[in-house]
Coordinates of C-alpha atoms in Angstrom, one line a residue:
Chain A
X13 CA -152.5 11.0 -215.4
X14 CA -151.6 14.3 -213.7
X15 CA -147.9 15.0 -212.6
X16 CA -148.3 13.7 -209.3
X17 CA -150.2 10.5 -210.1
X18 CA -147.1 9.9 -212.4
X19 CA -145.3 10.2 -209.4
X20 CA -146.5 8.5 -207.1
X21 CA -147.3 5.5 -209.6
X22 CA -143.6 5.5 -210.3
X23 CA -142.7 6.6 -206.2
X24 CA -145.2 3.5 -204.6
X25 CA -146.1 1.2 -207.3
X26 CA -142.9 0.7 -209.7
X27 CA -140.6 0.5 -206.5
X28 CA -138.9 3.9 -206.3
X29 CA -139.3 3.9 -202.5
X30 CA -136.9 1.3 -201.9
X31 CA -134.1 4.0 -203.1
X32 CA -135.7 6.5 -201.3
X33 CA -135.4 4.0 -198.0
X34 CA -132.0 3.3 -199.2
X35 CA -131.1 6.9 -200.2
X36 CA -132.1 7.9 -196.2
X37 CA -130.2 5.5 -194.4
X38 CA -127.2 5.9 -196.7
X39 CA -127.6 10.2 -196.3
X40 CA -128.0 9.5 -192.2
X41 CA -125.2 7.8 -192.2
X42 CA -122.4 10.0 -193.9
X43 CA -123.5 12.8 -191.9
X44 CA -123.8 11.1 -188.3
X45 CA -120.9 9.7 -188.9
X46 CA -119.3 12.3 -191.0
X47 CA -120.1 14.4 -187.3
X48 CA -118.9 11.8 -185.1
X49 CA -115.4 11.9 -187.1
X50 CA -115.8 15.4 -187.7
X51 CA -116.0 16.1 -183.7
X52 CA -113.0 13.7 -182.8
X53 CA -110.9 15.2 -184.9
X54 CA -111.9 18.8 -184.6
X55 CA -111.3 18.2 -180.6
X56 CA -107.8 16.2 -181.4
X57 CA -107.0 19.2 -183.5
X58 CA -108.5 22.6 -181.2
X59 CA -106.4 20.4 -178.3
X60 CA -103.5 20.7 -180.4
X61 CA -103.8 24.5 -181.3
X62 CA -104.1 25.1 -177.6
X63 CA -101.7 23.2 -176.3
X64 CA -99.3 24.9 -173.4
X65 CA -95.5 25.3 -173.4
X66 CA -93.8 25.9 -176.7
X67 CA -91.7 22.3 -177.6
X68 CA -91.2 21.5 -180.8
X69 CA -93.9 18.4 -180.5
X70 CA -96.3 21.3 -179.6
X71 CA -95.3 23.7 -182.3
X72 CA -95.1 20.8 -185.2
X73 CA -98.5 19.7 -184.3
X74 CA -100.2 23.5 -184.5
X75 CA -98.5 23.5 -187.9
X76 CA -99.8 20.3 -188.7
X77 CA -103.5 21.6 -187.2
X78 CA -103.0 24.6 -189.6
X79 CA -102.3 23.2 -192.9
X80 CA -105.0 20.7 -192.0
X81 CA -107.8 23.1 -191.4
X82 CA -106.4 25.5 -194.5
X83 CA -106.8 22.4 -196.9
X84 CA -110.1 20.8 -195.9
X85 CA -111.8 24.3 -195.7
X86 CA -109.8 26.0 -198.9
X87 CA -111.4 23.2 -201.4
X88 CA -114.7 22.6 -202.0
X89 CA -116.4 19.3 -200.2
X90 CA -117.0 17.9 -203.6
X91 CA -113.9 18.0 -204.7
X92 CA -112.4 16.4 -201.2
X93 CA -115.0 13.8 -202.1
X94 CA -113.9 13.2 -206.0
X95 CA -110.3 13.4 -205.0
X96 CA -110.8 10.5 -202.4
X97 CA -113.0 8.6 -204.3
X98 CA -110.8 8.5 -207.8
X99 CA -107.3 9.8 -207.1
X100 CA -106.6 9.1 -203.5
X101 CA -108.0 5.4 -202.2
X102 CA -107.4 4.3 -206.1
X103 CA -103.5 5.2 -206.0
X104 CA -103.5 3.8 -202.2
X105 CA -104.9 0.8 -203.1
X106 CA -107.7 0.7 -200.7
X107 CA -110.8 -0.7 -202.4
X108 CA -114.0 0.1 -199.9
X109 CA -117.7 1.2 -200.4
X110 CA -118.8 4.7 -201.6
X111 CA -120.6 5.1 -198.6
X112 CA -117.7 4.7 -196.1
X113 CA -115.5 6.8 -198.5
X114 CA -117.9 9.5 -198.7
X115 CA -118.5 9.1 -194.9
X116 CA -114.6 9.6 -194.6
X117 CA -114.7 12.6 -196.9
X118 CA -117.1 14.2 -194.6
X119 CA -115.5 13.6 -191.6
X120 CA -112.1 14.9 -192.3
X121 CA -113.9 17.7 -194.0
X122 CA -116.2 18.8 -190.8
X123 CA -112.9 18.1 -188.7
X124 CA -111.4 21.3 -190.1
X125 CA -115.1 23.2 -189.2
X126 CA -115.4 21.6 -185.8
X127 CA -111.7 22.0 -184.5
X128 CA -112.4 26.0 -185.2
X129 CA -115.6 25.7 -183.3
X130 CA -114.4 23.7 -180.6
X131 CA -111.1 25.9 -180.2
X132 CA -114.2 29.1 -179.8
X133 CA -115.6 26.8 -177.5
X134 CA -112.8 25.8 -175.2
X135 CA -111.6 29.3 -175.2
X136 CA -114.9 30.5 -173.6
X137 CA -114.8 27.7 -170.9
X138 CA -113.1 30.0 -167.9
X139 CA -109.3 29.2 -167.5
X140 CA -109.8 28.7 -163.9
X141 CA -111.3 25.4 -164.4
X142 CA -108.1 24.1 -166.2
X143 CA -106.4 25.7 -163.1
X144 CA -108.3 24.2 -161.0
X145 CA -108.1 20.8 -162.4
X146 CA -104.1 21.2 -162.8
X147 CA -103.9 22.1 -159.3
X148 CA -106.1 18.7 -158.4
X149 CA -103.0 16.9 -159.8
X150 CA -104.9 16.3 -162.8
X151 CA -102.8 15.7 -166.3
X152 CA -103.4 18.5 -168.7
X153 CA -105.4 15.7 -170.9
X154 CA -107.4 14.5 -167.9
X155 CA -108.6 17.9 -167.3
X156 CA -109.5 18.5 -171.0
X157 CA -111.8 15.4 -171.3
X158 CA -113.2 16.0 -167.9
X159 CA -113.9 19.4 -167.0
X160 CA -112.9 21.3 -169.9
X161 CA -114.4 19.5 -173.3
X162 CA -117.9 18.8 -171.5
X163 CA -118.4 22.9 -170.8
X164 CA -116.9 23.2 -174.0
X165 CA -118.8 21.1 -176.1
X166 CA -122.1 22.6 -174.1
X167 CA -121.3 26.0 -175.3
X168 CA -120.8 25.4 -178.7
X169 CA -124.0 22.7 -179.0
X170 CA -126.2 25.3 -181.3
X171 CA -122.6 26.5 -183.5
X172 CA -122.4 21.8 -183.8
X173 CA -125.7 21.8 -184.7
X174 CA -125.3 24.0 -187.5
X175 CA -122.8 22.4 -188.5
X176 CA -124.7 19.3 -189.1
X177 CA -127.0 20.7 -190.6
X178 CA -124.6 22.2 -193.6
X179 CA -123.4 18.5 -193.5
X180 CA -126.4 17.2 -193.8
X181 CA -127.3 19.2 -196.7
X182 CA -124.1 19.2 -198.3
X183 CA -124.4 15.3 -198.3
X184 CA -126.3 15.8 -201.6
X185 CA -123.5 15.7 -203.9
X186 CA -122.7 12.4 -203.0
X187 CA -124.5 10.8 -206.0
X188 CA -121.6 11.9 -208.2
X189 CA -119.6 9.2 -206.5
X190 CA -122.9 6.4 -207.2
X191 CA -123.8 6.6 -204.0
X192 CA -127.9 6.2 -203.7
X193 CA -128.7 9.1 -201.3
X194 CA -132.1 10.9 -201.0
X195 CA -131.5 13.3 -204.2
X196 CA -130.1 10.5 -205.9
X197 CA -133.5 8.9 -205.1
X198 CA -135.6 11.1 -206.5
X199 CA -133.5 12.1 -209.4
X200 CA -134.0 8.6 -210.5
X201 CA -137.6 8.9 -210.8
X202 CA -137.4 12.1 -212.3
X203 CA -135.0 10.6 -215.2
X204 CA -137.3 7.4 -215.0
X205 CA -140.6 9.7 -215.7
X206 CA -139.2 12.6 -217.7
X207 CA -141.6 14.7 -215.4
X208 CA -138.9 16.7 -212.3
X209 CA -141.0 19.4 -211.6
X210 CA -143.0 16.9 -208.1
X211 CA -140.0 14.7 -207.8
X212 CA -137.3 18.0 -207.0
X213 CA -140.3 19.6 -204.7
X214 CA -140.3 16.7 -202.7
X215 CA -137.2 16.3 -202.8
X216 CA -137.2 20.0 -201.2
X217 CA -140.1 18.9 -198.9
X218 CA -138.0 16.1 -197.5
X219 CA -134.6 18.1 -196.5
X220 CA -136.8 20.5 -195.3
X221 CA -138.8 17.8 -192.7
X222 CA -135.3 16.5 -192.0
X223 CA -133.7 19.7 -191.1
X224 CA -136.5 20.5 -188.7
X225 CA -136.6 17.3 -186.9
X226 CA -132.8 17.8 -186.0
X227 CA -133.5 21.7 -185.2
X228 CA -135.8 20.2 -182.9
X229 CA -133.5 17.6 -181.7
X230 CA -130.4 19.8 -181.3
X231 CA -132.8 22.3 -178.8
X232 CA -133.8 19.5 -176.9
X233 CA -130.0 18.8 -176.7
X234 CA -129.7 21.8 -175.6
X235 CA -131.9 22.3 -173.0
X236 CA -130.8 18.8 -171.3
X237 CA -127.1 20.0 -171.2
X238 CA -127.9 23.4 -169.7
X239 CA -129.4 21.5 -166.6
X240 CA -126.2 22.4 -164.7
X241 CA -126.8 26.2 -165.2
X242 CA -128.7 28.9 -163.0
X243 CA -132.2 29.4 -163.9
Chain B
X148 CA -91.6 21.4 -146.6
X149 CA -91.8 23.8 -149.5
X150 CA -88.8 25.6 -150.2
X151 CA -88.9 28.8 -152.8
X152 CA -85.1 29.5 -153.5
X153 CA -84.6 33.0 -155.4
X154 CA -87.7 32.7 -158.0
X155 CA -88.4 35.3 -160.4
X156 CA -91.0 35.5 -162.1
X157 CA -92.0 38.1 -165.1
X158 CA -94.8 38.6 -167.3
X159 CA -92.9 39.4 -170.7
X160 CA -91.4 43.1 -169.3
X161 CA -93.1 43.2 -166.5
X162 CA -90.8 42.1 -163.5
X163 CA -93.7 40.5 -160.8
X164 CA -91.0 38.8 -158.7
X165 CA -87.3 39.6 -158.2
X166 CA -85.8 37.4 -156.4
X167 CA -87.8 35.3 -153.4
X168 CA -86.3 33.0 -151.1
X169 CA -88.5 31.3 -148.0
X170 CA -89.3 28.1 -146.5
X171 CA -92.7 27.0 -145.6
X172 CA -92.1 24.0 -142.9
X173 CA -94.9 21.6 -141.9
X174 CA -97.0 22.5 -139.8
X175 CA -96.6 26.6 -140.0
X176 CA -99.5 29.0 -141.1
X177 CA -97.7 31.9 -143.3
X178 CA -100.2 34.7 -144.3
X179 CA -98.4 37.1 -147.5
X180 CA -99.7 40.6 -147.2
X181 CA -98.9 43.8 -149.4
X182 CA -100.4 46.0 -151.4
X183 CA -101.9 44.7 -155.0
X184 CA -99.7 44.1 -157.8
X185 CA -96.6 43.0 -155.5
X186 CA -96.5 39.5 -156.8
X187 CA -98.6 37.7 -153.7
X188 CA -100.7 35.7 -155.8
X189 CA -97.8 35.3 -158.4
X190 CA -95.6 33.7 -155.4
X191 CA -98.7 31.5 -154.0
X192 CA -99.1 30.3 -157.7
X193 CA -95.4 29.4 -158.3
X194 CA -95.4 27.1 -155.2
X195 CA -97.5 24.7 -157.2
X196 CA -96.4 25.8 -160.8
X197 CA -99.8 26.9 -161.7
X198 CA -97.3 30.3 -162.8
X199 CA -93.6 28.5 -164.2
X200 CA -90.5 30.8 -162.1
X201 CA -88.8 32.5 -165.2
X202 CA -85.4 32.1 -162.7
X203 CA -85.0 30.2 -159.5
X204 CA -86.3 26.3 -158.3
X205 CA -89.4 25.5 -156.5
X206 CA -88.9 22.4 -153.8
X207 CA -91.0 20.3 -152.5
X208 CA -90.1 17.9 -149.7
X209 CA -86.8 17.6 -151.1
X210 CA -87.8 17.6 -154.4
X211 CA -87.8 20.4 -157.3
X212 CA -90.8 20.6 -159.3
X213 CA -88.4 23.5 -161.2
X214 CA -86.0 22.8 -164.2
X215 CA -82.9 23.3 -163.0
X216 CA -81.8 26.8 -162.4
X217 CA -77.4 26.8 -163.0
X218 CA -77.3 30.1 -161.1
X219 CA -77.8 28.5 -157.8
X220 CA -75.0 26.2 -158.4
X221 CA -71.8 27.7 -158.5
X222 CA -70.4 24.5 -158.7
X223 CA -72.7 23.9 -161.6
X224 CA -71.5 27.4 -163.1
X225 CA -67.8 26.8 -162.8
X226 CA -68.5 23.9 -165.9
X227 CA -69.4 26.4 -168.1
X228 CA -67.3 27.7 -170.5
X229 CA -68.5 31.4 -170.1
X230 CA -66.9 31.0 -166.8
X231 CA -63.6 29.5 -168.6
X232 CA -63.5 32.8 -171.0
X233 CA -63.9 34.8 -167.9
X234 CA -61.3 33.7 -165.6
X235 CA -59.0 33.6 -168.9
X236 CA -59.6 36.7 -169.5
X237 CA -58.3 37.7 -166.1
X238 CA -61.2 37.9 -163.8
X239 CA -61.3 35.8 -160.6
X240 CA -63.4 33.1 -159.6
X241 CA -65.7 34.8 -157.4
X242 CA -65.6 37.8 -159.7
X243 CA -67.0 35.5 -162.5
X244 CA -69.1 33.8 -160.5
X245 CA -70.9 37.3 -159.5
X246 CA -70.7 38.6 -162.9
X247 CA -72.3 35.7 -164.4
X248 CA -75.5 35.5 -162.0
X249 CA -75.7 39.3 -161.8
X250 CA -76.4 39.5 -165.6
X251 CA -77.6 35.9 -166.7
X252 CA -74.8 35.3 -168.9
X253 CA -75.1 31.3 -169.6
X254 CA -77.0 30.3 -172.5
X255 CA -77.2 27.5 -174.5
X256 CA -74.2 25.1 -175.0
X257 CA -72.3 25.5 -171.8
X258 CA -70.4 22.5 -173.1
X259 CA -70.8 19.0 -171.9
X260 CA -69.4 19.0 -168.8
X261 CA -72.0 21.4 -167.7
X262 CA -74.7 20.1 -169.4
X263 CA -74.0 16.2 -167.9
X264 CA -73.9 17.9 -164.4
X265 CA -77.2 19.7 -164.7
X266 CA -79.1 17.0 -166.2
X267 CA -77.5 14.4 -163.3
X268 CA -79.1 17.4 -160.9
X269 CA -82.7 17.0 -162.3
X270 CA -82.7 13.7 -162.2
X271 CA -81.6 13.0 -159.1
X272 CA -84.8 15.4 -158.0
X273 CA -86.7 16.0 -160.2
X274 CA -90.4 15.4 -158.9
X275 CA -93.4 15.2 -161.2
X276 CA -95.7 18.6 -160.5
X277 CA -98.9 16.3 -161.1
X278 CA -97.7 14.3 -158.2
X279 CA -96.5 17.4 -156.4
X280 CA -99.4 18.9 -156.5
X281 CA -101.8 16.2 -155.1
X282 CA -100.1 17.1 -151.8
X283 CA -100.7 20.6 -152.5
X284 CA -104.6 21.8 -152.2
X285 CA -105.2 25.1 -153.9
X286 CA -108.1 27.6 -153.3
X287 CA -109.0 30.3 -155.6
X288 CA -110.0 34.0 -155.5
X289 CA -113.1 33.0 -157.7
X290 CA -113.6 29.7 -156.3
X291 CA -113.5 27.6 -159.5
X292 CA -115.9 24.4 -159.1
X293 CA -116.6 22.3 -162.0
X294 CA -119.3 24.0 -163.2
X295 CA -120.3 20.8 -165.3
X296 CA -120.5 18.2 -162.1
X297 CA -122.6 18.2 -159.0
X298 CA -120.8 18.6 -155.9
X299 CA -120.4 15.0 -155.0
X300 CA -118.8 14.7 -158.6
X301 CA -116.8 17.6 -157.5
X302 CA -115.3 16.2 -154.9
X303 CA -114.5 12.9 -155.9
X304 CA -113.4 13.3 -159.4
X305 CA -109.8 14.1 -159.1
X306 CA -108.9 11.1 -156.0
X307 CA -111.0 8.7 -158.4
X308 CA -109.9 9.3 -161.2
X309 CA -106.2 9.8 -160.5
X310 CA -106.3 6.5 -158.5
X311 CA -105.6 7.1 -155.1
X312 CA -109.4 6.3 -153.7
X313 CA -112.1 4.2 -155.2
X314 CA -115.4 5.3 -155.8
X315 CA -116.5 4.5 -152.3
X316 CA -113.6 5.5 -150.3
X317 CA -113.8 8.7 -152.1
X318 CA -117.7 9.2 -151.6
X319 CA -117.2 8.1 -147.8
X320 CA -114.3 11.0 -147.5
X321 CA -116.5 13.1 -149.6
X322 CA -119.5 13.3 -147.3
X323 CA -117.7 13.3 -144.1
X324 CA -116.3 16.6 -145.3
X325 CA -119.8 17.8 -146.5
X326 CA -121.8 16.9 -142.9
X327 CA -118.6 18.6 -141.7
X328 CA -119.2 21.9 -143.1
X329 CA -122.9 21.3 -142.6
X330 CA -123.7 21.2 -146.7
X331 CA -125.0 17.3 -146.9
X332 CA -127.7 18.3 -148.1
X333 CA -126.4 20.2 -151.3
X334 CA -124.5 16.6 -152.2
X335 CA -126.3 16.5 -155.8
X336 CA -127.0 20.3 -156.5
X337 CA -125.0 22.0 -159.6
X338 CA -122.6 24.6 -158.1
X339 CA -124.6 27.2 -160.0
X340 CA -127.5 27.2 -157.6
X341 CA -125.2 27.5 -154.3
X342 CA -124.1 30.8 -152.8
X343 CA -120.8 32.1 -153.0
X344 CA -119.7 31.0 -149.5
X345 CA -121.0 27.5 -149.7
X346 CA -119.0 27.2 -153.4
X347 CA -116.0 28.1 -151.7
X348 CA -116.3 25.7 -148.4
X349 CA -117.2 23.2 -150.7
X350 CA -113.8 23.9 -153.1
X351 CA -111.6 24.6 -149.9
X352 CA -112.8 20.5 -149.0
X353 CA -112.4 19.7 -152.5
X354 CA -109.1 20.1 -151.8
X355 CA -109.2 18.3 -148.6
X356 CA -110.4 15.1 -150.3
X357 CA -107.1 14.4 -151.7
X358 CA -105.8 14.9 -148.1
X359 CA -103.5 17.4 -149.1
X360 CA -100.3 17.7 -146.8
X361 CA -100.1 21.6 -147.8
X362 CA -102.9 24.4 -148.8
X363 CA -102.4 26.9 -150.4
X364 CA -105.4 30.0 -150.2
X365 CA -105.4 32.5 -153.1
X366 CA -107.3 35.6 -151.6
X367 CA -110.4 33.2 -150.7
X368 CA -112.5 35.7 -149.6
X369 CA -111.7 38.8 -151.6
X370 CA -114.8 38.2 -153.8
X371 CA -117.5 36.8 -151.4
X372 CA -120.2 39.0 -150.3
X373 CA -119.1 41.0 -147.1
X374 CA -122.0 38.3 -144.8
X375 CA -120.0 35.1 -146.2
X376 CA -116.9 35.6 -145.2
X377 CA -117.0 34.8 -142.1
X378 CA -118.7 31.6 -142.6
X379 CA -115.2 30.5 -145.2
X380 CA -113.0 32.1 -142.6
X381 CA -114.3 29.7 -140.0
X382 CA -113.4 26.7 -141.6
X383 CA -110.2 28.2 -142.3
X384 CA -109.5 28.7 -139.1
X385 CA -110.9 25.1 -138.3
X386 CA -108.3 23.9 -140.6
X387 CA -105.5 25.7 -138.8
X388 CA -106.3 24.3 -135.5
X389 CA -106.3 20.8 -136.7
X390 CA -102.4 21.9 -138.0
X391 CA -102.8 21.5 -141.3
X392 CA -99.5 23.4 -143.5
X393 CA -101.0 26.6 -144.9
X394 CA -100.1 29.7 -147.0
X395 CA -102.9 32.2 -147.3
X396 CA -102.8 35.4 -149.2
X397 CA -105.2 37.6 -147.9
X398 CA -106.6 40.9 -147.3
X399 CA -108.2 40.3 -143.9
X400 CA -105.8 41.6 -141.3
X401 CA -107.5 40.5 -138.4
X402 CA -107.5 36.5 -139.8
X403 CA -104.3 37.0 -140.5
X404 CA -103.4 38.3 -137.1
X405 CA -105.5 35.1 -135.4
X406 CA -104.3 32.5 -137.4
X407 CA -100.7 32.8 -139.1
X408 CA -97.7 31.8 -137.5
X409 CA -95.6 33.7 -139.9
X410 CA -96.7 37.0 -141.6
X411 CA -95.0 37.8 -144.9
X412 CA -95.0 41.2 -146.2
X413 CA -94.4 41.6 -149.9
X414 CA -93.4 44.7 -151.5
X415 CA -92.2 45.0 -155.2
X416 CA -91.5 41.4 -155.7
X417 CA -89.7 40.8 -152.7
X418 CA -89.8 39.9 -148.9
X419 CA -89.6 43.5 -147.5
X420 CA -90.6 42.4 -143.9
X421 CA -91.5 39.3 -141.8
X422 CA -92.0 37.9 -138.5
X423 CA -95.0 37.0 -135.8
X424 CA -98.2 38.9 -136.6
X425 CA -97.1 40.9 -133.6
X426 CA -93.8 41.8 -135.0
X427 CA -95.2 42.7 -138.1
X428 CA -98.9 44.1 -137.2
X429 CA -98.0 46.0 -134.0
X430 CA -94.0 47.0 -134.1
X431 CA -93.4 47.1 -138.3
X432 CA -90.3 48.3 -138.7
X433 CA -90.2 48.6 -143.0
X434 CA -91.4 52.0 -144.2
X435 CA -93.6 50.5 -146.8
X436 CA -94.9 48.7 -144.7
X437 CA -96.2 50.6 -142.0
X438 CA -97.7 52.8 -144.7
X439 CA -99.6 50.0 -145.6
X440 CA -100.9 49.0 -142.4
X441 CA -101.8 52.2 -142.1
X442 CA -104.0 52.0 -145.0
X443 CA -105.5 49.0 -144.1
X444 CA -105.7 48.5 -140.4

């Protein structure tokens, strides 16, 4: 048997695409979700950093925006993810699955990389639209989530999409807290075999196919959301 | 009726407005004129807060949108106990009172007496500016649609969603308006593929569908193309004849001339002249003025 019959006997035969199957849904989901949290927070927290007046409510929570955004993107994501998944939900108490920790990790993580690209975004958004919203008789919040955030989130769509896409990837180190994700997948087989030269090329093969489906996604994205603007 | 009583207004050391006091009563069509950097837009903008006075109150309908200014209550300034340390030290009542609005001399922790007076002040008038300004329709200089929303959305977003029309009272208002100004037809385009006098008809209605009692005009046609103007200063002048309340800043003389029933001449940050357009246009009798006219007219 060659190196790839080996693999695929141990890849279609003995099973190993049930954690591949597994490893998929589990990678999807931190890092769809990991983005979803990711972008509510990192609009909560550009909002915050751009808020008008100067109260001390407003000023506390730009601190509280600052320190935020200088922890999550001072450490690496692996150790955000070791320290939730042994120090901090351990000591709290809170006993959940790997996959919603990790998928917590992520989010709180990207939330210090999206509020960043969404305070860019919001700042390119012309301040006559805010003005012009205000002077409706619109609350400053009703004129963020209307007018404001939707011109904002169009403009940063391609800076978001990278984004995912280093959260995507960076979802790979999740295996160190036993959750079954793609590289997990094949790293089994590679153990199970003793033979890691097919199993990490695929492995490669696979990001790669992923990555350039949601390239292709995030354009389409793109293009819908730009129906607004001139030709 | 808005009431402006002695705002200042200043740009860290850059004094725009220094000292302005004027009524605007229903029903009256004030142009401001000057020459740029007098603080014309800066005045229009404090009526509705979009600028916040750094001294004086803004009123509306008996109401200040304003914190409290102390210096235009002497009453208010006799609590304070930088007035006590004056008049001990010898000076009169009116002296202190002088001294202490000539050079801003309250600060923080006027004592208690003075501090229960002026917060029984603002709440006894305080008015919310969100609610202010839904009686107050603003137009801008660069005409400011939502670029993310057809026109229809446009229009009806802000009386839907603050709750003062449903959906369908809102649309039915909505395209009334839009046959009005003759633009049905644009109802679902994207403001981006209008021309720049049919985006700002459509935001001078925008205005209109929260049935404003007030509009204010921010140099509306100052950056139209020259063969568009007329078409926005049409419906402007529509408006005026219906008797809707209006302040206009704005470079067109002649308009101004037609329309206003009040011409305000800015100069420095403060009233320097005003009167009929034909007291101010044809017999000016301020210096600056008339230079300016010359200029212009």
């Amino acid at each position: 048997m060659n190196k790839w019959e080996i693999f695929w006997r141990q890849f279609y035969e003995l099973g190993g695409y049930e954690n591949f199957l597994t490893g998929l849904k589990n990678t999807a989901y931190i890092a769809v979700f990991g983005l979803l949290i990711g972008m509510v927070l990192g609009c909560l927290f550009a909002t915050f950093k751009l808020l008008p007046g100067k109260g001390f409510f407003r000023r506390f929570l730009s601190i509280f925006t600052d320190v935020y955004v200088t922890l999550f993107r001072g450490t690496p994501m692996l150790v955000q993810l070791l320290l939730i998944h042994f120090v901090v939900f351990p000591v709290m108490g809170i006993d959940i699955s790997p996959v919603l920790e990790a998928i917590i990790a992520f989010g709180l993580n990207s939330g210090a990389y999206v509020s960043e690209i969404m305070r860019g975004g919001i700042l390119s958004v012309d301040v006559g639209q805010t003005e012009a919203g205000r002077a409706l008789g619109l609350s400053y919040g009703a004129t963020m989530v209307k007018i404001v955030l939707p011109q904002a989130i169009k403009n940063v769509i391609p800076t978001l999409g990278n984004e995912f896409i280093t959260l995507l990837k960076e979802t790979s180190v999740v295996s160190l807290i036993a959750v079954m994700d793609i590289t997990k997948s094949f790293q089994t087989i590679g153990q199970r075999t003793l033979e890691v030269i097919v199993p990490y090329l695929m492995l490669a093969v696979v990001y790669l196919v992923i990555i350039m489906v949601v390239t292709g996604l995030v354009k389409l994205l793109e293009r819908r959301l730009r129906a607004s603007d001139r030709n | 009726m808005i009431e402006i009583k002695n705002v200042y207004k200043s740009f860290k050391k850059l004094h725009v407005l220094n000292g302005v006091t004027t009524t605007v009563k229903e029903g009256e069509r004030i142009v401001i004129i000057g020459p740029s950097g007098c603080g014309k837009s800066t005045l229009l903008r404090c009526m509705n807060l979009l600028e916040e006075p750094t001294y004086g109150e803004v009123w509306l309908d008996g109401k200040t949108v304003t914190p409290i200014d102390p210096y235009l209550y002497p009453e208010l300034i006799k609590l304070s106990k930088t007035f006590a340390k004056l008049t001990k030290s010898g000076m009169s009542e009116e002296e202190a009172l002088d001294k202490i609005c000539e050079e801003r001399l309250l600060k923080h922790g006027e004592g208690s007496a003075f501090a229960k007076m002026k917060k029984q002040l603002y709440q006894d008038n305080y008015l919310n500016i969100n609610l202010a300004r839904r009686n107050m329709g603003m137009v801008f200089q660069n005409v400011n649609l939502f670029n993310n929303m057809t026109v229809m959305q446009n229009l009806t977003c802000a009386p839907v969603s603050l709750g003062i029309k449903t959906k369908e009272e809102a649309n039915e208002i909505a395209l009334r308006l839009l046959d009005r100004i003759g633009l049905l037809d644009k109802k679902d385009e994207y403001p981006s593929k209008l021309s720049g006098g049919q985006r700002q008809r459509i935001a001078i209605i925008r205005s209109l569908c929260m049935e404003p009692k007030y509009m204010l005009f921010d140099e509306p046609t100052s950056a139209l193309d020259p063969e568009m103007v007329g078409e926005v200063l049409a419906l402007m002048k529509d408006l005026a004849s219906e008797g809707m309340t209006m302040v206009i800043v704005t470079h067109e003389m002649g308009f101004a001339r037609e329309v206003a029933t009040r011409v305000m001449f800015l100069d420095k940050g403060k009233i320097a002249e005003e009167g009929t357009p034909d007291e101010v246009f044809s017999h000016p009798k301020n210096e600056r003025l008339k230079e300016f006219l010359s200029k212009v007219l």
